[in-house]
Amino acid sequence: MGHELAAACEVWKEIKFEFEPVDKLDKEKSKPKSRYFFTQDWVSMPGVLPVASGGIHVWHMPALTEIFGDDSVLQFGGGT
């Protein structure tokens, strides 16, 4: 039986989110159900990266880089 983190990450392999600027969306047309659109107005906030809140330990790195690749961003803090 694998580690619980590995099981949680397996689920995320199947989920795909697509981000598009709000000004490119035609609000009059119905949006495809297979895509998620985040239409919150961020005003003057610069580009941001979503991160998980805690739970990543340095020993998880080999599994995480295998799952997400080496072109990913991982946030560490606290006792790491």
mmCIF file as gemmi writes it, N, C-alpha and C atoms, coordinates in Angstrom:
data_model
loop_
_atom_site.group_PDB
_atom_site.id
_atom_site.type_symbol
_atom_site.label_atom_id
_atom_site.label_alt_id
_atom_site.label_comp_id
_atom_site.label_asym_id
_atom_site.label_entity_id
_atom_site.label_seq_id
_atom_site.pdbx_PDB_ins_code
_atom_site.Cartn_x
_atom_site.Cartn_y
_atom_site.Cartn_z
_atom_site.occupancy
_atom_site.B_iso_or_equiv
_atom_site.pdbx_formal_charge
_atom_site.auth_seq_id
_atom_site.auth_asym_id
_atom_site.pdbx_PDB_model_num
ATOM 1 N N . MET Axp A 1 ? 0.845 -1.185 0 1 0 ? 1 A 1
ATOM 2 C CA . MET Axp A 1 ? 0 0 0 1 0 ? 1 A 1
ATOM 3 C C . MET Axp A 1 ? 0.884 1.241 0 1 0 ? 1 A 1
ATOM 4 N N . GLY Axp A 2 ? 0.589 2.203 -0.851 1 0 ? 2 A 1
ATOM 5 C CA . GLY Axp A 2 ? 1.407 3.396 -0.989 1 0 ? 2 A 1
ATOM 6 C C . GLY Axp A 2 ? 1.133 4.443 0.075 1 0 ? 2 A 1
ATOM 7 N N . HIS Axp A 3 ? 1.899 5.481 0.01 1 0 ? 3 A 1
ATOM 8 C CA . HIS Axp A 3 ? 1.746 6.601 0.938 1 0 ? 3 A 1
ATOM 9 C C . HIS Axp A 3 ? 0.486 7.383 0.582 1 0 ? 3 A 1
ATOM 10 N N . GLU Axp A 4 ? -0.158 7.979 1.581 1 0 ? 4 A 1
ATOM 11 C CA . GLU Axp A 4 ? -1.401 8.717 1.32 1 0 ? 4 A 1
ATOM 12 C C . GLU Axp A 4 ? -1.18 9.898 0.382 1 0 ? 4 A 1
ATOM 13 N N . LEU Axp A 5 ? 0.009 10.509 0.413 1 0 ? 5 A 1
ATOM 14 C CA . LEU Axp A 5 ? 0.303 11.615 -0.499 1 0 ? 5 A 1
ATOM 15 C C . LEU Axp A 5 ? 0.281 11.118 -1.942 1 0 ? 5 A 1
ATOM 16 N N . ALA Axp A 6 ? 0.849 9.951 -2.181 1 0 ? 6 A 1
ATOM 17 C CA . ALA Axp A 6 ? 0.861 9.398 -3.537 1 0 ? 6 A 1
ATOM 18 C C . ALA Axp A 6 ? -0.562 9.169 -4.033 1 0 ? 6 A 1
ATOM 19 N N . ALA Axp A 7 ? -1.429 8.684 -3.161 1 0 ? 7 A 1
ATOM 20 C CA . ALA Axp A 7 ? -2.825 8.459 -3.551 1 0 ? 7 A 1
ATOM 21 C C . ALA Axp A 7 ? -3.513 9.773 -3.877 1 0 ? 7 A 1
ATOM 22 N N . ALA Axp A 8 ? -3.25 10.814 -3.083 1 0 ? 8 A 1
ATOM 23 C CA . ALA Axp A 8 ? -3.862 12.121 -3.33 1 0 ? 8 A 1
ATOM 24 C C . ALA Axp A 8 ? -3.366 12.714 -4.643 1 0 ? 8 A 1
ATOM 25 N N . CYS Axp A 9 ? -2.096 12.562 -4.932 1 0 ? 9 A 1
ATOM 26 C CA . CYS Axp A 9 ? -1.531 13.123 -6.159 1 0 ? 9 A 1
ATOM 27 C C . CYS Axp A 9 ? -2.027 12.387 -7.396 1 0 ? 9 A 1
ATOM 28 N N . GLU Axp A 10 ? -2.317 11.112 -7.28 1 0 ? 10 A 1
ATOM 29 C CA . GLU Axp A 10 ? -2.846 10.361 -8.415 1 0 ? 10 A 1
ATOM 30 C C . GLU Axp A 10 ? -4.154 10.965 -8.905 1 0 ? 10 A 1
ATOM 31 N N . VAL Axp A 11 ? -4.977 11.446 -7.986 1 0 ? 11 A 1
ATOM 32 C CA . VAL Axp A 11 ? -6.251 12.064 -8.36 1 0 ? 11 A 1
ATOM 33 C C . VAL Axp A 11 ? -6 13.293 -9.213 1 0 ? 11 A 1
ATOM 34 N N . TRP Axp A 12 ? -5.016 14.106 -8.856 1 0 ? 12 A 1
ATOM 35 C CA . TRP Axp A 12 ? -4.755 15.361 -9.565 1 0 ? 12 A 1
ATOM 36 C C . TRP Axp A 12 ? -4.231 15.148 -10.976 1 0 ? 12 A 1
ATOM 37 N N . LYS Axp A 13 ? -3.712 13.965 -11.286 1 0 ? 13 A 1
ATOM 38 C CA . LYS Axp A 13 ? -3.26 13.704 -12.65 1 0 ? 13 A 1
ATOM 39 C C . LYS Axp A 13 ? -4.425 13.759 -13.633 1 0 ? 13 A 1
ATOM 40 N N . GLU Axp A 14 ? -5.624 13.46 -13.158 1 0 ? 14 A 1
ATOM 41 C CA . GLU Axp A 14 ? -6.797 13.386 -14.018 1 0 ? 14 A 1
ATOM 42 C C . GLU Axp A 14 ? -7.531 14.718 -14.149 1 0 ? 14 A 1
ATOM 43 N N . ILE Axp A 15 ? -7.159 15.722 -13.368 1 0 ? 15 A 1
ATOM 44 C CA . ILE Axp A 15 ? -7.882 16.994 -13.357 1 0 ? 15 A 1
ATOM 45 C C . ILE Axp A 15 ? -7.111 18.022 -14.171 1 0 ? 15 A 1
ATOM 46 N N . LYS Axp A 16 ? -7.803 18.736 -15.038 1 0 ? 16 A 1
ATOM 47 C CA . LYS Axp A 16 ? -7.157 19.744 -15.873 1 0 ? 16 A 1
ATOM 48 C C . LYS Axp A 16 ? -7.913 21.057 -15.742 1 0 ? 16 A 1
ATOM 49 N N . PHE Axp A 17 ? -7.207 22.099 -15.353 1 0 ? 17 A 1
ATOM 50 C CA . PHE Axp A 17 ? -7.798 23.427 -15.271 1 0 ? 17 A 1
ATOM 51 C C . PHE Axp A 17 ? -7.197 24.287 -16.369 1 0 ? 17 A 1
ATOM 52 N N . GLU Axp A 18 ? -8.013 25.1 -16.99 1 0 ? 18 A 1
ATOM 53 C CA . GLU Axp A 18 ? -7.528 26.025 -17.999 1 0 ? 18 A 1
ATOM 54 C C . GLU Axp A 18 ? -7.87 27.435 -17.557 1 0 ? 18 A 1
ATOM 55 N N . PHE Axp A 19 ? -6.914 28.319 -17.666 1 0 ? 19 A 1
ATOM 56 C CA . PHE Axp A 19 ? -7.106 29.701 -17.261 1 0 ? 19 A 1
ATOM 57 C C . PHE Axp A 19 ? -7.108 30.584 -18.502 1 0 ? 19 A 1
ATOM 58 N N . GLU Axp A 20 ? -8.065 31.473 -18.604 1 0 ? 20 A 1
ATOM 59 C CA . GLU Axp A 20 ? -8.12 32.423 -19.701 1 0 ? 20 A 1
ATOM 60 C C . GLU Axp A 20 ? -8.444 33.79 -19.134 1 0 ? 20 A 1
ATOM 61 N N . PRO Axp A 21 ? -7.846 34.837 -19.679 1 0 ? 21 A 1
ATOM 62 C CA . PRO Axp A 21 ? -8.183 36.179 -19.216 1 0 ? 21 A 1
ATOM 63 C C . PRO Axp A 21 ? -9.668 36.46 -19.404 1 0 ? 21 A 1
ATOM 64 N N . VAL Axp A 22 ? -10.233 37.187 -18.465 1 0 ? 22 A 1
ATOM 65 C CA . VAL Axp A 22 ? -11.668 37.471 -18.5 1 0 ? 22 A 1
ATOM 66 C C . VAL Axp A 22 ? -12.049 38.209 -19.775 1 0 ? 22 A 1
ATOM 67 N N . ASP Axp A 23 ? -11.193 39.099 -20.254 1 0 ? 23 A 1
ATOM 68 C CA . ASP Axp A 23 ? -11.551 39.884 -21.436 1 0 ? 23 A 1
ATOM 69 C C . ASP Axp A 23 ? -11.642 39.028 -22.704 1 0 ? 23 A 1
ATOM 70 N N . LYS Axp A 24 ? -11.119 37.807 -22.681 1 0 ? 24 A 1
ATOM 71 C CA . LYS Axp A 24 ? -11.206 36.927 -23.85 1 0 ? 24 A 1
ATOM 72 C C . LYS Axp A 24 ? -12.48 36.088 -23.857 1 0 ? 24 A 1
ATOM 73 N N . LEU Axp A 25 ? -13.203 36.082 -22.754 1 0 ? 25 A 1
ATOM 74 C CA . LEU Axp A 25 ? -14.418 35.277 -22.676 1 0 ? 25 A 1
ATOM 75 C C . LEU Axp A 25 ? -15.605 36.042 -23.233 1 0 ? 25 A 1
ATOM 76 N N . ASP Axp A 26 ? -16.404 35.368 -24.007 1 0 ? 26 A 1
ATOM 77 C CA . ASP Axp A 26 ? -17.645 35.955 -24.494 1 0 ? 26 A 1
ATOM 78 C C . ASP Axp A 26 ? -18.744 35.531 -23.532 1 0 ? 26 A 1
ATOM 79 N N . LYS Axp A 27 ? -19.157 36.438 -22.679 1 0 ? 27 A 1
ATOM 80 C CA . LYS Axp A 27 ? -20.112 36.095 -21.631 1 0 ? 27 A 1
ATOM 81 C C . LYS Axp A 27 ? -21.507 35.809 -22.177 1 0 ? 27 A 1
ATOM 82 N N . GLU Axp A 28 ? -21.773 36.176 -23.415 1 0 ? 28 A 1
ATOM 83 C CA . GLU Axp A 28 ? -23.085 35.917 -24.002 1 0 ? 28 A 1
ATOM 84 C C . GLU Axp A 28 ? -23.229 34.461 -24.437 1 0 ? 28 A 1
ATOM 85 N N . LYS Axp A 29 ? -22.128 33.811 -24.796 1 0 ? 29 A 1
ATOM 86 C CA . LYS Axp A 29 ? -22.172 32.419 -25.248 1 0 ? 29 A 1
ATOM 87 C C . LYS Axp A 29 ? -22.021 31.498 -24.041 1 0 ? 29 A 1
ATOM 88 N N . SER Axp A 30 ? -22.628 30.342 -24.133 1 0 ? 30 A 1
ATOM 89 C CA . SER Axp A 30 ? -22.473 29.38 -23.041 1 0 ? 30 A 1
ATOM 90 C C . SER Axp A 30 ? -21.06 28.801 -23.096 1 0 ? 30 A 1
ATOM 91 N N . LYS Axp A 31 ? -20.496 28.579 -21.946 1 0 ? 31 A 1
ATOM 92 C CA . LYS Axp A 31 ? -19.139 28.053 -21.857 1 0 ? 31 A 1
ATOM 93 C C . LYS Axp A 31 ? -19.179 26.527 -21.903 1 0 ? 31 A 1
ATOM 94 N N . PRO Axp A 32 ? -18.199 25.902 -22.53 1 0 ? 32 A 1
ATOM 95 C CA . PRO Axp A 32 ? -18.164 24.436 -22.551 1 0 ? 32 A 1
ATOM 96 C C . PRO Axp A 32 ? -18.105 23.878 -21.134 1 0 ? 32 A 1
ATOM 97 N N . LYS Axp A 33 ? -18.808 22.78 -20.888 1 0 ? 33 A 1
ATOM 98 C CA . LYS Axp A 33 ? -18.85 22.212 -19.547 1 0 ? 33 A 1
ATOM 99 C C . LYS Axp A 33 ? -17.548 21.518 -19.168 1 0 ? 33 A 1
ATOM 100 N N . SER Axp A 34 ? -16.699 21.222 -20.132 1 0 ? 34 A 1
ATOM 101 C CA . SER Axp A 34 ? -15.462 20.509 -19.836 1 0 ? 34 A 1
ATOM 102 C C . SER Axp A 34 ? -14.344 21.437 -19.38 1 0 ? 34 A 1
ATOM 103 N N . ARG Axp A 35 ? -14.597 22.73 -19.299 1 0 ? 35 A 1
ATOM 104 C CA . ARG Axp A 35 ? -13.556 23.678 -18.908 1 0 ? 35 A 1
ATOM 105 C C . ARG Axp A 35 ? -14.011 24.465 -17.694 1 0 ? 35 A 1
ATOM 106 N N . TYR Axp A 36 ? -13.041 24.898 -16.903 1 0 ? 36 A 1
ATOM 107 C CA . TYR Axp A 36 ? -13.311 25.728 -15.733 1 0 ? 36 A 1
ATOM 108 C C . TYR Axp A 36 ? -12.769 27.119 -16.018 1 0 ? 36 A 1
ATOM 109 N N . PHE Axp A 37 ? -13.564 28.131 -15.744 1 0 ? 37 A 1
ATOM 110 C CA . PHE Axp A 37 ? -13.121 29.499 -15.95 1 0 ? 37 A 1
ATOM 111 C C . PHE Axp A 37 ? -13.149 30.234 -14.619 1 0 ? 37 A 1
ATOM 112 N N . PHE Axp A 38 ? -12.073 30.906 -14.322 1 0 ? 38 A 1
ATOM 113 C CA . PHE Axp A 38 ? -11.986 31.696 -13.105 1 0 ? 38 A 1
ATOM 114 C C . PHE Axp A 38 ? -12.084 33.158 -13.525 1 0 ? 38 A 1
ATOM 115 N N . THR Axp A 39 ? -13.221 33.761 -13.266 1 0 ? 39 A 1
ATOM 116 C CA . THR Axp A 39 ? -13.491 35.094 -13.802 1 0 ? 39 A 1
ATOM 117 C C . THR Axp A 39 ? -13.386 36.186 -12.754 1 0 ? 39 A 1
ATOM 118 N N . GLN Axp A 40 ? -12.736 35.92 -11.633 1 0 ? 40 A 1
ATOM 119 C CA . GLN Axp A 40 ? -12.602 36.943 -10.602 1 0 ? 40 A 1
ATOM 120 C C . GLN Axp A 40 ? -11.742 38.089 -11.121 1 0 ? 40 A 1
ATOM 121 N N . ASP Axp A 41 ? -12.172 39.316 -10.845 1 0 ? 41 A 1
ATOM 122 C CA . ASP Axp A 41 ? -11.411 40.491 -11.244 1 0 ? 41 A 1
ATOM 123 C C . ASP Axp A 41 ? -10.276 40.705 -10.243 1 0 ? 41 A 1
ATOM 124 N N . TRP Axp A 42 ? -9.039 40.536 -10.686 1 0 ? 42 A 1
ATOM 125 C CA . TRP Axp A 42 ? -7.887 40.657 -9.793 1 0 ? 42 A 1
ATOM 126 C C . TRP Axp A 42 ? -7.355 42.085 -9.734 1 0 ? 42 A 1
ATOM 127 N N . VAL Axp A 43 ? -7.984 43.028 -10.391 1 0 ? 43 A 1
ATOM 128 C CA . VAL Axp A 43 ? -7.627 44.45 -10.403 1 0 ? 43 A 1
ATOM 129 C C . VAL Axp A 43 ? -6.167 44.605 -10.789 1 0 ? 43 A 1
ATOM 130 N N . SER Axp A 44 ? -5.3 45.032 -9.878 1 0 ? 44 A 1
ATOM 131 C CA . SER Axp A 44 ? -3.908 45.298 -10.24 1 0 ? 44 A 1
ATOM 132 C C . SER Axp A 44 ? -2.952 44.243 -9.697 1 0 ? 44 A 1
ATOM 133 N N . MET Axp A 45 ? -3.466 43.099 -9.288 1 0 ? 45 A 1
ATOM 134 C CA . MET Axp A 45 ? -2.59 42.058 -8.756 1 0 ? 45 A 1
ATOM 135 C C . MET Axp A 45 ? -1.757 41.47 -9.892 1 0 ? 45 A 1
ATOM 136 N N . PRO Axp A 46 ? -0.427 41.381 -9.704 1 0 ? 46 A 1
ATOM 137 C CA . PRO Axp A 46 ? 0.412 40.782 -10.751 1 0 ? 46 A 1
ATOM 138 C C . PRO Axp A 46 ? 0.161 39.282 -10.851 1 0 ? 46 A 1
ATOM 139 N N . GLY Axp A 47 ? 0.778 38.65 -11.811 1 0 ? 47 A 1
ATOM 140 C CA . GLY Axp A 47 ? 0.612 37.211 -11.979 1 0 ? 47 A 1
ATOM 141 C C . GLY Axp A 47 ? 0.946 36.458 -10.703 1 0 ? 47 A 1
ATOM 142 N N . VAL Axp A 48 ? 0.18 35.454 -10.374 1 0 ? 48 A 1
ATOM 143 C CA . VAL Axp A 48 ? 0.382 34.686 -9.146 1 0 ? 48 A 1
ATOM 144 C C . VAL Axp A 48 ? 0.422 33.194 -9.463 1 0 ? 48 A 1
ATOM 145 N N . LEU Axp A 49 ? 0.937 32.413 -8.527 1 0 ? 49 A 1
ATOM 146 C CA . LEU Axp A 49 ? 0.962 30.963 -8.649 1 0 ? 49 A 1
ATOM 147 C C . LEU Axp A 49 ? 0.194 30.36 -7.481 1 0 ? 49 A 1
ATOM 148 N N . PRO Axp A 50 ? -0.759 29.477 -7.746 1 0 ? 50 A 1
ATOM 149 C CA . PRO Axp A 50 ? -1.459 28.813 -6.643 1 0 ? 50 A 1
ATOM 150 C C . PRO Axp A 50 ? -0.531 27.8 -5.972 1 0 ? 50 A 1
ATOM 151 N N . VAL Axp A 51 ? -0.599 27.716 -4.646 1 0 ? 51 A 1
ATOM 152 C CA . VAL Axp A 51 ? 0.241 26.771 -3.913 1 0 ? 51 A 1
ATOM 153 C C . VAL Axp A 51 ? -0.591 26.029 -2.874 1 0 ? 51 A 1
ATOM 154 N N . ALA Axp A 52 ? -0.124 24.848 -2.499 1 0 ? 52 A 1
ATOM 155 C CA . ALA Axp A 52 ? -0.773 24.082 -1.437 1 0 ? 52 A 1
ATOM 156 C C . ALA Axp A 52 ? -0.373 24.679 -0.093 1 0 ? 52 A 1
ATOM 157 N N . SER Axp A 53 ? -1.253 24.61 0.863 1 0 ? 53 A 1
ATOM 158 C CA . SER Axp A 53 ? -0.973 25.159 2.183 1 0 ? 53 A 1
ATOM 159 C C . SER Axp A 53 ? -0.413 24.069 3.08 1 0 ? 53 A 1
ATOM 160 N N . GLY Axp A 54 ? 0.891 23.965 3.118 1 0 ? 54 A 1
ATOM 161 C CA . GLY Axp A 54 ? 1.549 23.027 4.027 1 0 ? 54 A 1
ATOM 162 C C . GLY Axp A 54 ? 1.452 21.579 3.587 1 0 ? 54 A 1
ATOM 163 N N . GLY Axp A 55 ? 2.051 20.717 4.379 1 0 ? 55 A 1
ATOM 164 C CA . GLY Axp A 55 ? 1.985 19.292 4.123 1 0 ? 55 A 1
ATOM 165 C C . GLY Axp A 55 ? 3.08 18.744 3.229 1 0 ? 55 A 1
ATOM 166 N N . ILE Axp A 56 ? 3.918 19.603 2.668 1 0 ? 56 A 1
ATOM 167 C CA . ILE Axp A 56 ? 4.999 19.119 1.806 1 0 ? 56 A 1
ATOM 168 C C . ILE Axp A 56 ? 6.273 19.022 2.637 1 0 ? 56 A 1
ATOM 169 N N . HIS Axp A 57 ? 6.857 17.86 2.662 1 0 ? 57 A 1
ATOM 170 C CA . HIS Axp A 57 ? 8.113 17.633 3.367 1 0 ? 57 A 1
ATOM 171 C C . HIS Axp A 57 ? 9.178 17.329 2.324 1 0 ? 57 A 1
ATOM 172 N N . VAL Axp A 58 ? 10.423 17.616 2.663 1 0 ? 58 A 1
ATOM 173 C CA . VAL Axp A 58 ? 11.515 17.416 1.715 1 0 ? 58 A 1
ATOM 174 C C . VAL Axp A 58 ? 11.583 15.962 1.233 1 0 ? 58 A 1
ATOM 175 N N . TRP Axp A 59 ? 11.147 15.007 2.035 1 0 ? 59 A 1
ATOM 176 C CA . TRP Axp A 59 ? 11.166 13.607 1.619 1 0 ? 59 A 1
ATOM 177 C C . TRP Axp A 59 ? 10.119 13.314 0.554 1 0 ? 59 A 1
ATOM 178 N N . HIS Axp A 60 ? 9.173 14.209 0.357 1 0 ? 60 A 1
ATOM 179 C CA . HIS Axp A 60 ? 8.157 14.024 -0.681 1 0 ? 60 A 1
ATOM 180 C C . HIS Axp A 60 ? 8.661 14.45 -2.068 1 0 ? 60 A 1
ATOM 181 N N . MET Axp A 61 ? 9.793 15.122 -2.125 1 0 ? 61 A 1
ATOM 182 C CA . MET Axp A 61 ? 10.291 15.681 -3.384 1 0 ? 61 A 1
ATOM 183 C C . MET Axp A 61 ? 10.437 14.665 -4.518 1 0 ? 61 A 1
ATOM 184 N N . PRO Axp A 62 ? 11.041 13.499 -4.306 1 0 ? 62 A 1
ATOM 185 C CA . PRO Axp A 62 ? 11.165 12.562 -5.436 1 0 ? 62 A 1
ATOM 186 C C . PRO Axp A 62 ? 9.82 12.203 -6.063 1 0 ? 62 A 1
ATOM 187 N N . ALA Axp A 63 ? 8.816 11.94 -5.229 1 0 ? 63 A 1
ATOM 188 C CA . ALA Axp A 63 ? 7.496 11.579 -5.762 1 0 ? 63 A 1
ATOM 189 C C . ALA Axp A 63 ? 6.844 12.77 -6.454 1 0 ? 63 A 1
ATOM 190 N N . LEU Axp A 64 ? 6.964 13.959 -5.873 1 0 ? 64 A 1
ATOM 191 C CA . LEU Axp A 64 ? 6.328 15.141 -6.454 1 0 ? 64 A 1
ATOM 192 C C . LEU Axp A 64 ? 6.952 15.531 -7.791 1 0 ? 64 A 1
ATOM 193 N N . THR Axp A 65 ? 8.28 15.459 -7.898 1 0 ? 65 A 1
ATOM 194 C CA . THR Axp A 65 ? 8.906 15.794 -9.181 1 0 ? 65 A 1
ATOM 195 C C . THR Axp A 65 ? 8.602 14.736 -10.237 1 0 ? 65 A 1
ATOM 196 N N . GLU Axp A 66 ? 8.395 13.5 -9.814 1 0 ? 66 A 1
ATOM 197 C CA . GLU Axp A 66 ? 8.001 12.464 -10.776 1 0 ? 66 A 1
ATOM 198 C C . GLU Axp A 66 ? 6.583 12.715 -11.291 1 0 ? 66 A 1
ATOM 199 N N . ILE Axp A 67 ? 5.698 13.163 -10.405 1 0 ? 67 A 1
ATOM 200 C CA . ILE Axp A 67 ? 4.307 13.399 -10.781 1 0 ? 67 A 1
ATOM 201 C C . ILE Axp A 67 ? 4.157 14.677 -11.598 1 0 ? 67 A 1
ATOM 202 N N . PHE Axp A 68 ? 4.732 15.797 -11.1 1 0 ? 68 A 1
ATOM 203 C CA . PHE Axp A 68 ? 4.515 17.105 -11.722 1 0 ? 68 A 1
ATOM 204 C C . PHE Axp A 68 ? 5.627 17.532 -12.667 1 0 ? 68 A 1
ATOM 205 N N . GLY Axp A 69 ? 6.746 16.815 -12.682 1 0 ? 69 A 1
ATOM 206 C CA . GLY Axp A 69 ? 7.867 17.178 -13.535 1 0 ? 69 A 1
ATOM 207 C C . GLY Axp A 69 ? 8.772 18.2 -12.869 1 0 ? 69 A 1
ATOM 208 N N . ASP Axp A 70 ? 9.893 18.489 -13.521 1 0 ? 70 A 1
ATOM 209 C CA . ASP Axp A 70 ? 10.834 19.433 -12.919 1 0 ? 70 A 1
ATOM 210 C C . ASP Axp A 70 ? 10.538 20.874 -13.318 1 0 ? 70 A 1
ATOM 211 N N . ASP Axp A 71 ? 9.474 21.101 -14.066 1 0 ? 71 A 1
ATOM 212 C CA . ASP Axp A 71 ? 9.057 22.457 -14.416 1 0 ? 71 A 1
ATOM 213 C C . ASP Axp A 71 ? 7.793 22.798 -13.62 1 0 ? 71 A 1
ATOM 214 N N . SER Axp A 72 ? 7.898 22.726 -12.293 1 0 ? 72 A 1
ATOM 215 C CA . SER Axp A 72 ? 6.765 22.997 -11.414 1 0 ? 72 A 1
ATOM 216 C C . SER Axp A 72 ? 7.242 23.835 -10.233 1 0 ? 72 A 1
ATOM 217 N N . VAL Axp A 73 ? 6.303 24.42 -9.522 1 0 ? 73 A 1
ATOM 218 C CA . VAL Axp A 73 ? 6.616 25.255 -8.363 1 0 ? 73 A 1
ATOM 219 C C . VAL Axp A 73 ? 6.05 24.583 -7.125 1 0 ? 73 A 1
ATOM 220 N N . LEU Axp A 74 ? 6.894 24.372 -6.123 1 0 ? 74 A 1
ATOM 221 C CA . LEU Axp A 74 ? 6.478 23.783 -4.854 1 0 ? 74 A 1
ATOM 222 C C . LEU Axp A 74 ? 6.852 24.751 -3.739 1 0 ? 74 A 1
ATOM 223 N N . GLN Axp A 75 ? 5.932 25.001 -2.815 1 0 ? 75 A 1
ATOM 224 C CA . GLN Axp A 75 ? 6.183 25.938 -1.723 1 0 ? 75 A 1
ATOM 225 C C . GLN Axp A 75 ? 6.534 25.161 -0.464 1 0 ? 75 A 1
ATOM 226 N N . PHE Axp A 76 ? 7.638 25.547 0.151 1 0 ? 76 A 1
ATOM 227 C CA . PHE Axp A 76 ? 8.058 24.945 1.409 1 0 ? 76 A 1
ATOM 228 C C . PHE Axp A 76 ? 8.072 26.022 2.481 1 0 ? 76 A 1
ATOM 229 N N . GLY Axp A 77 ? 7.862 25.618 3.706 1 0 ? 77 A 1
ATOM 230 C CA . GLY Axp A 77 ? 7.928 26.568 4.809 1 0 ? 77 A 1
ATOM 231 C C . GLY Axp A 77 ? 7.937 25.826 6.127 1 0 ? 77 A 1
ATOM 232 N N . GLY Axp A 78 ? 8.119 26.572 7.181 1 0 ? 78 A 1
ATOM 233 C CA . GLY Axp A 78 ? 8.072 25.977 8.513 1 0 ? 78 A 1
ATOM 234 C C . GLY Axp A 78 ? 9.241 25.071 8.789 1 0 ? 78 A 1
ATOM 235 N N . GLY Axp A 79 ? 8.962 23.828 9.16 1 0 ? 79 A 1
ATOM 236 C CA . GLY Axp A 79 ? 9.988 22.905 9.625 1 0 ? 79 A 1
ATOM 237 C C . GLY Axp A 79 ? 10.738 22.159 8.552 1 0 ? 79 A 1
ATOM 238 N N . THR Axp A 80 ? 10.577 22.51 7.293 1 0 ? 80 A 1
ATOM 239 C CA . THR Axp A 80 ? 11.304 21.807 6.239 1 0 ? 80 A 1
ATOM 240 C C . THR Axp A 80 ? 12.707 22.182 6.35 1 0 ? 80 A 1
